[in-house]
Short mmCIF file of C-alpha atoms in Angstrom, two decimals:
data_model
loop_
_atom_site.label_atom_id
_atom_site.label_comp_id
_atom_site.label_asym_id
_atom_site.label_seq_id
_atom_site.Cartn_x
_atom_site.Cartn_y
_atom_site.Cartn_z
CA UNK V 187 0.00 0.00 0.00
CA UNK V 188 1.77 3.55 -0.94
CA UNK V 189 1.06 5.85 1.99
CA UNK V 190 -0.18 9.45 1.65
CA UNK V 191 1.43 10.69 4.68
CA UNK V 192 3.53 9.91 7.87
CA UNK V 193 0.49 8.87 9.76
CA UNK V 194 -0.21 5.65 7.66
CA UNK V 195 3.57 4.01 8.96
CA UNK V 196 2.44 0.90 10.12
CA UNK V 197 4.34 -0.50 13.53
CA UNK V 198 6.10 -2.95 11.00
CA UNK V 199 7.36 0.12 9.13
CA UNK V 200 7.97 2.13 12.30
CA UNK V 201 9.91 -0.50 13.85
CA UNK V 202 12.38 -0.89 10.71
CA UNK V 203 12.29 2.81 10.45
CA UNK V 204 13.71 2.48 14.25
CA UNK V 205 16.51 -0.16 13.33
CA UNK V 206 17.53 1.91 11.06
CA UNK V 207 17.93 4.68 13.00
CA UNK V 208 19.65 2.68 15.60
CA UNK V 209 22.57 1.53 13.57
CA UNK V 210 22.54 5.10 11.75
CA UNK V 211 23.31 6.40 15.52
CA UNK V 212 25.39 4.18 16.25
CA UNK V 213 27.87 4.72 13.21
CA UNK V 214 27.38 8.45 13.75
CA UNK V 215 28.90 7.66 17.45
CA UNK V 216 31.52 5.70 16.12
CA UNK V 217 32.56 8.68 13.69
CA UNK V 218 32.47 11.04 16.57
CA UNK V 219 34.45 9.03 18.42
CA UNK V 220 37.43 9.34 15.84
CA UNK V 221 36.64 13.12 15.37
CA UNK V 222 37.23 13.97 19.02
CA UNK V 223 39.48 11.16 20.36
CA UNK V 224 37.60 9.55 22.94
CA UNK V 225 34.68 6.78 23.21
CA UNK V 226 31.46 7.94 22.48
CA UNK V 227 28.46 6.03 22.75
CA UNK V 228 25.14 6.41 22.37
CA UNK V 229 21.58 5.40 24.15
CA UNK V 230 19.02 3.51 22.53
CA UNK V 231 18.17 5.87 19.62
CA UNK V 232 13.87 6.73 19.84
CA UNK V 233 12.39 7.34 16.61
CA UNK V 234 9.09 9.31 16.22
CA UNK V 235 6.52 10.68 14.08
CA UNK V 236 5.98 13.92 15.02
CA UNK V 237 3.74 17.09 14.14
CA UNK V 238 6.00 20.01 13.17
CA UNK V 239 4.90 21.72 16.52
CA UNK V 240 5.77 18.73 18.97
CA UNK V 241 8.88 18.21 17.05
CA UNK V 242 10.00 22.03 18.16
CA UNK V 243 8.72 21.55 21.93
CA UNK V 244 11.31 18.15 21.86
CA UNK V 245 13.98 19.71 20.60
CA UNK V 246 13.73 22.61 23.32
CA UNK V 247 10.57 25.16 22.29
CA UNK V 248 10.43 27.61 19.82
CA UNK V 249 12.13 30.30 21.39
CA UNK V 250 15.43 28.44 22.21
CA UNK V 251 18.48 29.23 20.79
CA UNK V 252 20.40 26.37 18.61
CA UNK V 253 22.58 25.81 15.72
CA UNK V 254 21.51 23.47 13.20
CA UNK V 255 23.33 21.86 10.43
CA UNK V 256 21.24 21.00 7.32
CA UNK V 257 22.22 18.78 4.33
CA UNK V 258 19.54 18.16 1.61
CA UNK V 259 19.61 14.45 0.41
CA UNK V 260 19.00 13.82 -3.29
CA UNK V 261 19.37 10.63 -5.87
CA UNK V 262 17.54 8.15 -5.03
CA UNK V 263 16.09 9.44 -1.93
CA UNK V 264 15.47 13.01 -1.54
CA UNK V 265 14.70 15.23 1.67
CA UNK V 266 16.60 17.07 4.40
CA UNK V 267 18.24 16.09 7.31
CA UNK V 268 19.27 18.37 10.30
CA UNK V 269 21.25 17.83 13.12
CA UNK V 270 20.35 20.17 16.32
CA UNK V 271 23.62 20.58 18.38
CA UNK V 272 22.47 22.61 21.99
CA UNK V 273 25.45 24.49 23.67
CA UNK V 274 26.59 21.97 25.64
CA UNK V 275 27.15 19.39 23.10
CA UNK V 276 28.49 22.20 21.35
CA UNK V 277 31.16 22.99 24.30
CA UNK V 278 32.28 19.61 24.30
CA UNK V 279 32.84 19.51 20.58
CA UNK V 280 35.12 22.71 20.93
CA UNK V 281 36.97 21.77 24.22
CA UNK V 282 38.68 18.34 22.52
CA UNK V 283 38.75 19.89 19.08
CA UNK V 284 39.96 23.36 19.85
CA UNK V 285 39.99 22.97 23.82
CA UNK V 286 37.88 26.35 24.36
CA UNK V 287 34.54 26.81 25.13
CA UNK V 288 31.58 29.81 24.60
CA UNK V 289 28.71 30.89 27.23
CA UNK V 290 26.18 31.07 24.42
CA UNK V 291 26.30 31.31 20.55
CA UNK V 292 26.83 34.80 19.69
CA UNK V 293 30.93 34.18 20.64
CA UNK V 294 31.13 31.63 18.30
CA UNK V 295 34.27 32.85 15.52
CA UNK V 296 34.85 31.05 12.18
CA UNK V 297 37.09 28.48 13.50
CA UNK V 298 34.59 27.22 16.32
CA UNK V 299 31.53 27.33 13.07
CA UNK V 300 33.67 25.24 10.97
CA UNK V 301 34.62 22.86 13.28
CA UNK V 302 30.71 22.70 14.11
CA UNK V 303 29.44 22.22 10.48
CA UNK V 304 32.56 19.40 9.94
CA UNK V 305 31.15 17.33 12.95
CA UNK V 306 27.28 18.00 11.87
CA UNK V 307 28.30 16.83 8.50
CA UNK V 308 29.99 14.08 9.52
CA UNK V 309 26.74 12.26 11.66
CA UNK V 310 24.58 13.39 8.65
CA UNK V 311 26.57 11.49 6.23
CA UNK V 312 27.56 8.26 8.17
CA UNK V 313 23.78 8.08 8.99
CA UNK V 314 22.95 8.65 5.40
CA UNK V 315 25.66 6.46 3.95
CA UNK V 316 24.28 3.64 6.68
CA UNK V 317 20.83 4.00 5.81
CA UNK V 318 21.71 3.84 1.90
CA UNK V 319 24.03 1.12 2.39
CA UNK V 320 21.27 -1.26 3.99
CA UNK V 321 18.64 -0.01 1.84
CA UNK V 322 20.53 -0.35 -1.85
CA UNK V 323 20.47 3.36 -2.61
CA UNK V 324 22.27 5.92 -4.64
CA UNK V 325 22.39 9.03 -1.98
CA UNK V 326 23.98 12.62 -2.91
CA UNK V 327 24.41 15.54 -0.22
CA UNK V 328 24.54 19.10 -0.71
CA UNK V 329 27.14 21.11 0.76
CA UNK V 330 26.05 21.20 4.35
CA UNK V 331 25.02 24.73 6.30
CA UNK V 332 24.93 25.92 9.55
CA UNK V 333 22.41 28.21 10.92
CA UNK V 334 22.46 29.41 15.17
CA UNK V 335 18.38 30.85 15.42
CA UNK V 336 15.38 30.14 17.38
CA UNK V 337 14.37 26.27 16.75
CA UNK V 338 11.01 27.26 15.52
CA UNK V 339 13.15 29.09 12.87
CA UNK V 340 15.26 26.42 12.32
CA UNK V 341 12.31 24.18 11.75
CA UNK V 342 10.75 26.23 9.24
CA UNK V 343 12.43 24.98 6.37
CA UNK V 344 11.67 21.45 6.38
CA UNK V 345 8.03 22.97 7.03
CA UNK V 346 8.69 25.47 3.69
CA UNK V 347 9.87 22.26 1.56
CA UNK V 348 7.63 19.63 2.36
CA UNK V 349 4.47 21.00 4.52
CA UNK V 350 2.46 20.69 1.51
CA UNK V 351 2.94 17.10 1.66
CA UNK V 352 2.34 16.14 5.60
CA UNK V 353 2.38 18.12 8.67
CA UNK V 354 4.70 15.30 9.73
CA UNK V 355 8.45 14.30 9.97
CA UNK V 356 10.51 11.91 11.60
CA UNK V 357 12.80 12.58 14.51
CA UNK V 358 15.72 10.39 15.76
CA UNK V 359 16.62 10.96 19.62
CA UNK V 360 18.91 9.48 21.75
CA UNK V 361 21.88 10.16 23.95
CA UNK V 362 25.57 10.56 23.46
CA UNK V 363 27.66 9.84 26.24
CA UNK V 364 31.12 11.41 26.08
CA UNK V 365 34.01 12.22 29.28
CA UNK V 366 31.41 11.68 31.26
CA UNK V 367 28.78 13.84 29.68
CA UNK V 368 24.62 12.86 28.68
CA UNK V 369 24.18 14.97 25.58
CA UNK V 370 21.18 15.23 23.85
CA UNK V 371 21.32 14.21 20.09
CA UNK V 372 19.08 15.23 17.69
CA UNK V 373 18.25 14.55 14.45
CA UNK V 374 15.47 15.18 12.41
CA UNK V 375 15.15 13.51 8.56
CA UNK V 376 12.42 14.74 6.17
CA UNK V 377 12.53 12.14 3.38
CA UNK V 378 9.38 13.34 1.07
CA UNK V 379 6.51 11.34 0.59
CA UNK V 380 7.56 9.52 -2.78
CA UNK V 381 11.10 8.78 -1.22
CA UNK V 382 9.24 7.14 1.47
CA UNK V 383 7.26 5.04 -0.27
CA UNK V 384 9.94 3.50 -1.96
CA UNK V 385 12.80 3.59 1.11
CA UNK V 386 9.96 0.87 2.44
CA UNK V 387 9.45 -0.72 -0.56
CA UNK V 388 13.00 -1.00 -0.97
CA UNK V 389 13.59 -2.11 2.78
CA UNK V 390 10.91 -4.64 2.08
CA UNK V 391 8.21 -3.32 4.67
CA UNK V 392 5.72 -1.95 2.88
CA UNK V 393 2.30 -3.30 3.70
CA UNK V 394 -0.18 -4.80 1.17
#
């Protein structure tokens, strides 16, 4: 059955939408953990339909400063993906890659963005290489940007692209644990509707 929306994910498709994002995680962690020289791991990754509005409350409420790197996925799949980094995921990104810190995201120079946008792009494209890799698909990127605004901002564009299609998208949540440290990880991916369809049909799920 080709679904219309988000909402028509049966459990079966959830569930393999879940693995997925469980070993996408996990080689995200693994990528980190070569990027900033010590063992990161991550929880159990939670994977969720969500209505554009809860999705903003989960990732911290409208109003909340972030920074957010986006990538938009083309091929044979195409979408967005953004990773939401909060400041002290972002401090512990800086202190082993540049061992300084900020106190909030206006004091952030070009050094500290670039190193930000390497290690957004860098769980974007391990997920998305992991989740093409299992599913038999030809994945490009786009050069990957960073934005620091107010989530709800942030969120908008995925809403711009595809809110004709569903107020829906899928979020991946989990935790990285790192010297110590429980840091929120956040990822949202936006495949459209058609790319969907056929990531299930291609994984095999797709219900009669």
């Amino acid at each position: 059955m080709v679904i219309k929306n988000y909402q028509e994910l049966s459990s079966l498709e959830i569930d393999t939408l879940r693995e997925i994002g469980s070993i996408g995680t996990g080689n995200a962690a693994t990528a980190l953990s070569g990027m900033l020289g010590c063992p990161v791991r991550i929880t159990l990754p939670e994977v969720r339909i969500m209505e554009y509005n809860e999705a903003i409350d989960w990732i911290g409420g409208p109003e909340s400063v972030t920074a957010g790197v986006l990538v938009h996925i083309g091929g044979q799949l195409n979408g967005i993906m953004l990773s939401v980094q909060p400041l002290e995921f972002i401090n512990i990104i800086l202190d082993r890659m540049l061992s300084n810190s900020i106190e909030d995201y206006g004091q952030l120079d070009e050094l500290q963005r670039s190193a930000l946008l390497e290690v957004g792009n860098i769980m974007i494209s391990t997920f998305i290489n992991a989740l093409s890799g299992l599913a038999g698909l030809k994945v490009e990127l786009t050069v990957p940007s960073l934005t620091v605004d107010m989530q709800g901002a942030i969120l908008t564009v995925p809403m711009a692209e595809y809110g004709g299609q569903t107020d829906y998208l899928m979020t991946i949540g989990g935790n990285f644990s790192c010297d110590g440290h429980e840091l929120p990880c956040r990822l949202i991916l936006s495949p459209d509707i058609r790319s969907l369809n056929f990531l299930l049909r291609k994984l095999g799920v797709e219900d009669d």
